[in-house]
């Protein structure tokens, strides 16, 4: 039986707003998403422990915009070779943030 007063479990350390969003991903596909009137979406690299609610709150606070939707992807690190050994780059998390149609973020 589940207790109704039980708070949801959180993973990892407590994150501040400036620890949630690491940096924007400026790529060709990301620029295409932000330039179109239909999409109005921006991509960011975020902390692996960040949840969608934390990402939404951080974007709204840092950029003073209204967020409609947040989609996330956990990207696996690529294999890289150094001399005779094969290593692996770190996994990272990507967030695609859709804004209200009247809001914009200017990076340049």
Short mmCIF file of N, CA and C in Angstrom, two decimals:
data_model
loop_
_atom_site.label_atom_id
_atom_site.label_comp_id
_atom_site.label_asym_id
_atom_site.label_seq_id
_atom_site.Cartn_x
_atom_site.Cartn_y
_atom_site.Cartn_z
N UNK A 1 0.84 -1.17 0.00
CA UNK A 1 0.00 0.00 0.00
C UNK A 1 0.89 1.25 0.00
N UNK A 2 0.52 2.23 -0.81
CA UNK A 2 1.30 3.46 -0.94
C UNK A 2 0.73 4.51 -0.01
N UNK A 3 1.61 5.17 0.71
CA UNK A 3 1.22 6.23 1.62
C UNK A 3 1.01 7.52 0.82
N UNK A 4 -0.13 8.17 0.99
CA UNK A 4 -0.47 9.37 0.21
C UNK A 4 0.39 10.57 0.59
N UNK A 5 0.92 10.58 1.81
CA UNK A 5 1.73 11.72 2.24
C UNK A 5 3.20 11.56 1.89
N UNK A 6 3.54 10.45 1.30
CA UNK A 6 4.94 10.18 0.95
C UNK A 6 5.38 11.09 -0.19
N UNK A 7 6.52 11.74 -0.02
CA UNK A 7 7.02 12.62 -1.08
C UNK A 7 7.75 11.77 -2.13
N UNK A 8 7.75 12.21 -3.38
CA UNK A 8 8.44 11.44 -4.41
C UNK A 8 9.94 11.41 -4.15
N UNK A 9 10.57 10.30 -4.52
CA UNK A 9 12.01 10.16 -4.32
C UNK A 9 12.75 11.03 -5.32
N UNK A 10 13.84 11.61 -4.87
CA UNK A 10 14.68 12.40 -5.75
C UNK A 10 16.01 11.68 -5.93
N UNK A 11 16.59 11.83 -7.09
CA UNK A 11 17.87 11.19 -7.37
C UNK A 11 18.97 12.24 -7.33
N UNK A 12 20.12 11.83 -6.90
CA UNK A 12 21.29 12.68 -6.99
C UNK A 12 21.27 13.87 -6.05
N UNK A 13 22.22 14.78 -6.24
CA UNK A 13 22.33 15.94 -5.36
C UNK A 13 21.26 16.99 -5.66
N UNK A 14 21.04 17.88 -4.70
CA UNK A 14 20.11 18.99 -4.91
C UNK A 14 20.79 20.00 -5.83
N UNK A 15 20.10 20.37 -6.91
CA UNK A 15 20.67 21.25 -7.94
C UNK A 15 20.11 22.65 -7.84
N UNK A 16 20.99 23.65 -7.94
CA UNK A 16 20.55 25.03 -8.07
C UNK A 16 20.20 25.29 -9.52
N UNK A 17 19.53 26.42 -9.80
CA UNK A 17 19.12 26.73 -11.17
C UNK A 17 20.29 26.81 -12.13
N UNK A 18 21.40 27.40 -11.69
CA UNK A 18 22.54 27.54 -12.60
C UNK A 18 23.33 26.24 -12.75
N UNK A 19 22.99 25.21 -11.97
CA UNK A 19 23.62 23.90 -12.13
C UNK A 19 22.79 22.99 -13.04
N UNK A 20 21.55 23.34 -13.29
CA UNK A 20 20.66 22.50 -14.11
C UNK A 20 21.01 22.65 -15.58
N UNK A 21 21.00 23.88 -16.09
CA UNK A 21 21.29 24.14 -17.50
C UNK A 21 22.78 24.43 -17.63
N UNK A 22 23.49 23.61 -18.41
CA UNK A 22 24.93 23.79 -18.55
C UNK A 22 25.27 24.78 -19.65
N UNK A 23 24.76 24.56 -20.88
CA UNK A 23 24.98 25.50 -21.98
C UNK A 23 24.03 25.18 -23.12
N UNK A 24 23.76 26.16 -23.99
CA UNK A 24 22.93 25.90 -25.17
C UNK A 24 23.71 25.12 -26.21
N UNK A 25 23.01 24.27 -26.95
CA UNK A 25 23.62 23.53 -28.04
C UNK A 25 23.33 24.27 -29.34
N UNK A 26 24.35 24.89 -29.90
CA UNK A 26 24.19 25.64 -31.14
C UNK A 26 24.59 24.71 -32.29
N UNK A 27 23.63 24.07 -32.89
CA UNK A 27 23.87 23.17 -34.02
C UNK A 27 22.96 23.59 -35.16
N UNK A 28 23.18 22.99 -36.32
CA UNK A 28 22.35 23.32 -37.47
C UNK A 28 20.89 22.94 -37.22
N UNK A 29 20.69 21.76 -36.66
CA UNK A 29 19.33 21.31 -36.38
C UNK A 29 18.68 22.17 -35.30
N UNK A 30 19.43 22.52 -34.25
CA UNK A 30 18.90 23.36 -33.19
C UNK A 30 18.54 24.75 -33.68
N UNK A 31 19.36 25.30 -34.57
CA UNK A 31 19.07 26.61 -35.14
C UNK A 31 17.81 26.55 -36.00
N UNK A 32 17.65 25.45 -36.73
CA UNK A 32 16.44 25.28 -37.55
C UNK A 32 15.19 25.22 -36.67
N UNK A 33 15.28 24.54 -35.52
CA UNK A 33 14.14 24.44 -34.61
C UNK A 33 13.77 25.79 -34.02
N UNK A 34 14.78 26.61 -33.70
CA UNK A 34 14.50 27.90 -33.07
C UNK A 34 14.04 28.95 -34.07
N UNK A 35 14.44 28.81 -35.33
CA UNK A 35 14.11 29.83 -36.33
C UNK A 35 12.68 29.68 -36.85
N UNK A 36 12.15 28.48 -36.86
CA UNK A 36 10.80 28.27 -37.39
C UNK A 36 9.74 28.77 -36.44
N UNK A 37 8.72 29.39 -36.97
CA UNK A 37 7.61 29.87 -36.16
C UNK A 37 6.84 28.70 -35.54
N UNK A 38 6.75 27.59 -36.26
CA UNK A 38 5.99 26.43 -35.77
C UNK A 38 6.65 25.79 -34.56
N UNK A 39 7.99 25.69 -34.57
CA UNK A 39 8.68 24.96 -33.53
C UNK A 39 8.96 25.81 -32.30
N UNK A 40 9.68 26.91 -32.47
CA UNK A 40 10.08 27.78 -31.37
C UNK A 40 10.69 26.98 -30.22
N UNK A 41 11.63 26.07 -30.57
CA UNK A 41 12.25 25.19 -29.59
C UNK A 41 13.76 25.45 -29.55
N UNK A 42 14.34 25.29 -28.38
CA UNK A 42 15.76 25.51 -28.17
C UNK A 42 16.36 24.29 -27.49
N UNK A 43 17.60 23.97 -27.82
CA UNK A 43 18.25 22.80 -27.24
C UNK A 43 19.34 23.24 -26.26
N UNK A 44 19.44 22.50 -25.16
CA UNK A 44 20.42 22.78 -24.12
C UNK A 44 21.03 21.48 -23.65
N UNK A 45 22.30 21.55 -23.24
CA UNK A 45 22.88 20.43 -22.51
C UNK A 45 22.60 20.69 -21.04
N UNK A 46 22.06 19.69 -20.37
CA UNK A 46 21.65 19.84 -18.98
C UNK A 46 22.34 18.79 -18.11
N UNK A 47 22.24 18.98 -16.82
CA UNK A 47 22.82 18.05 -15.86
C UNK A 47 22.13 16.70 -15.96
N UNK A 48 22.88 15.61 -15.82
CA UNK A 48 22.30 14.27 -15.92
C UNK A 48 21.24 14.00 -14.86
N UNK A 49 21.35 14.66 -13.70
CA UNK A 49 20.40 14.44 -12.61
C UNK A 49 19.15 15.31 -12.72
N UNK A 50 19.12 16.25 -13.64
CA UNK A 50 18.01 17.22 -13.74
C UNK A 50 16.74 16.54 -14.25
N UNK A 51 15.60 16.92 -13.66
CA UNK A 51 14.31 16.44 -14.11
C UNK A 51 13.68 17.48 -15.03
N UNK A 52 12.59 17.09 -15.70
CA UNK A 52 11.91 18.02 -16.61
C UNK A 52 11.38 19.24 -15.86
N UNK A 53 10.86 19.04 -14.67
CA UNK A 53 10.34 20.16 -13.88
C UNK A 53 11.46 21.13 -13.50
N UNK A 54 12.62 20.60 -13.13
CA UNK A 54 13.75 21.45 -12.79
C UNK A 54 14.26 22.20 -14.01
N UNK A 55 14.29 21.54 -15.16
CA UNK A 55 14.73 22.19 -16.40
C UNK A 55 13.79 23.33 -16.77
N UNK A 56 12.48 23.06 -16.68
CA UNK A 56 11.48 24.09 -17.00
C UNK A 56 11.63 25.30 -16.09
N UNK A 57 11.78 25.06 -14.79
CA UNK A 57 11.92 26.16 -13.83
C UNK A 57 13.20 26.95 -14.09
N UNK A 58 14.29 26.27 -14.41
CA UNK A 58 15.56 26.94 -14.64
C UNK A 58 15.51 27.81 -15.90
N UNK A 59 14.94 27.32 -16.98
CA UNK A 59 14.86 28.09 -18.23
C UNK A 59 13.97 29.31 -18.03
N UNK A 60 12.84 29.14 -17.35
CA UNK A 60 11.93 30.27 -17.12
C UNK A 60 12.60 31.34 -16.27
N UNK A 61 13.37 30.94 -15.26
CA UNK A 61 14.01 31.89 -14.38
C UNK A 61 15.22 32.56 -15.04
N UNK A 62 16.06 31.79 -15.72
CA UNK A 62 17.29 32.33 -16.29
C UNK A 62 17.05 33.22 -17.51
N UNK A 63 16.09 32.84 -18.36
CA UNK A 63 15.88 33.57 -19.61
C UNK A 63 14.60 34.41 -19.62
N UNK A 64 13.81 34.35 -18.55
CA UNK A 64 12.58 35.14 -18.43
C UNK A 64 11.63 34.88 -19.60
N UNK A 65 11.33 33.61 -19.85
CA UNK A 65 10.42 33.18 -20.91
C UNK A 65 9.41 32.19 -20.32
N UNK A 66 8.37 31.89 -21.11
CA UNK A 66 7.37 30.90 -20.70
C UNK A 66 7.62 29.59 -21.45
N UNK A 67 7.80 28.51 -20.72
CA UNK A 67 8.08 27.20 -21.31
C UNK A 67 6.78 26.41 -21.40
N UNK A 68 6.52 25.87 -22.60
CA UNK A 68 5.33 25.05 -22.78
C UNK A 68 5.62 23.57 -22.56
N UNK A 69 6.77 23.11 -23.05
CA UNK A 69 7.04 21.68 -23.04
C UNK A 69 8.54 21.44 -22.97
N UNK A 70 8.94 20.36 -22.29
CA UNK A 70 10.34 19.97 -22.21
C UNK A 70 10.45 18.50 -22.61
N UNK A 71 11.35 18.23 -23.56
CA UNK A 71 11.65 16.85 -23.95
C UNK A 71 13.12 16.61 -23.64
N UNK A 72 13.45 15.42 -23.14
CA UNK A 72 14.84 15.12 -22.79
C UNK A 72 15.31 13.85 -23.48
N UNK A 73 16.61 13.80 -23.69
CA UNK A 73 17.27 12.61 -24.25
C UNK A 73 18.56 12.40 -23.46
N UNK A 74 18.83 11.15 -23.10
CA UNK A 74 20.12 10.81 -22.51
C UNK A 74 20.97 10.23 -23.62
N UNK A 75 22.03 10.93 -23.96
CA UNK A 75 22.90 10.54 -25.07
C UNK A 75 24.07 9.72 -24.53
N UNK A 76 24.32 8.57 -25.15
CA UNK A 76 25.42 7.72 -24.73
C UNK A 76 26.74 8.27 -25.26
N UNK A 77 27.78 8.16 -24.43
CA UNK A 77 29.09 8.63 -24.84
C UNK A 77 29.68 7.72 -25.92
N UNK A 78 30.43 8.32 -26.83
CA UNK A 78 31.02 7.56 -27.93
C UNK A 78 32.29 6.84 -27.46
N UNK A 79 32.62 5.77 -28.17
CA UNK A 79 33.89 5.08 -27.92
C UNK A 79 35.00 5.87 -28.61
N UNK A 80 36.10 6.05 -27.90
CA UNK A 80 37.25 6.75 -28.46
C UNK A 80 38.49 5.93 -28.17
N UNK A 81 39.42 5.95 -29.11
CA UNK A 81 40.64 5.19 -28.96
C UNK A 81 41.80 6.12 -28.64
N UNK A 82 42.60 5.74 -27.68
CA UNK A 82 43.83 6.47 -27.36
C UNK A 82 44.96 5.46 -27.34
N UNK A 83 45.84 5.57 -28.31
CA UNK A 83 46.90 4.59 -28.54
C UNK A 83 46.29 3.20 -28.70
N UNK A 84 46.65 2.25 -27.82
CA UNK A 84 46.12 0.89 -28.00
C UNK A 84 44.87 0.63 -27.17
N UNK A 85 44.43 1.58 -26.38
CA UNK A 85 43.30 1.36 -25.48
C UNK A 85 42.05 2.04 -26.01
N UNK A 86 40.93 1.39 -25.76
CA UNK A 86 39.64 1.96 -26.15
C UNK A 86 38.97 2.49 -24.89
N UNK A 87 38.58 3.76 -24.92
CA UNK A 87 37.89 4.38 -23.80
C UNK A 87 36.49 4.81 -24.22
N UNK A 88 35.83 5.47 -23.32
CA UNK A 88 34.46 5.91 -23.61
C UNK A 88 34.29 7.33 -23.08
N UNK A 89 33.67 8.17 -23.90
CA UNK A 89 33.36 9.53 -23.44
C UNK A 89 32.16 9.46 -22.50
N UNK A 90 31.97 10.49 -21.73
CA UNK A 90 30.90 10.51 -20.72
C UNK A 90 29.53 10.61 -21.39
N UNK A 91 28.52 10.02 -20.76
CA UNK A 91 27.14 10.20 -21.20
C UNK A 91 26.71 11.62 -20.86
N UNK A 92 25.73 12.15 -21.62
CA UNK A 92 25.26 13.50 -21.36
C UNK A 92 23.77 13.58 -21.66
N UNK A 93 23.13 14.62 -21.16
CA UNK A 93 21.69 14.77 -21.30
C UNK A 93 21.38 16.03 -22.10
N UNK A 94 20.44 15.88 -23.02
CA UNK A 94 20.03 16.96 -23.91
C UNK A 94 18.57 17.28 -23.63
N UNK A 95 18.23 18.55 -23.56
CA UNK A 95 16.85 18.98 -23.36
C UNK A 95 16.41 19.84 -24.52
N UNK A 96 15.24 19.54 -25.07
CA UNK A 96 14.64 20.35 -26.12
C UNK A 96 13.46 21.08 -25.47
N UNK A 97 13.56 22.40 -25.41
CA UNK A 97 12.59 23.22 -24.68
C UNK A 97 11.75 24.00 -25.67
N UNK A 98 10.43 23.77 -25.64
CA UNK A 98 9.51 24.50 -26.51
C UNK A 98 8.94 25.67 -25.73
N UNK A 99 9.05 26.86 -26.33
CA UNK A 99 8.60 28.08 -25.67
C UNK A 99 7.23 28.51 -26.18
N UNK A 100 6.62 29.42 -25.43
CA UNK A 100 5.37 30.05 -25.85
C UNK A 100 5.62 30.77 -27.17
N UNK A 101 4.60 30.84 -28.03
CA UNK A 101 4.80 31.38 -29.38
C UNK A 101 5.27 32.83 -29.41
N UNK A 102 5.03 33.59 -28.34
CA UNK A 102 5.44 35.00 -28.32
C UNK A 102 6.85 35.21 -27.75
N UNK A 103 7.43 34.17 -27.14
CA UNK A 103 8.73 34.31 -26.48
C UNK A 103 9.87 33.87 -27.39
N UNK A 104 11.05 34.48 -27.19
CA UNK A 104 12.26 34.16 -27.96
C UNK A 104 13.46 34.24 -27.01
N UNK A 105 14.50 33.49 -27.36
CA UNK A 105 15.78 33.59 -26.67
C UNK A 105 16.83 33.99 -27.70
N UNK A 106 17.56 35.06 -27.46
CA UNK A 106 18.60 35.52 -28.39
C UNK A 106 19.96 35.15 -27.81
N UNK A 107 20.68 34.26 -28.52
CA UNK A 107 22.01 33.85 -28.09
C UNK A 107 23.09 34.72 -28.70
N UNK A 108 22.80 35.33 -29.85
CA UNK A 108 23.83 36.09 -30.57
C UNK A 108 23.56 37.56 -30.48
#
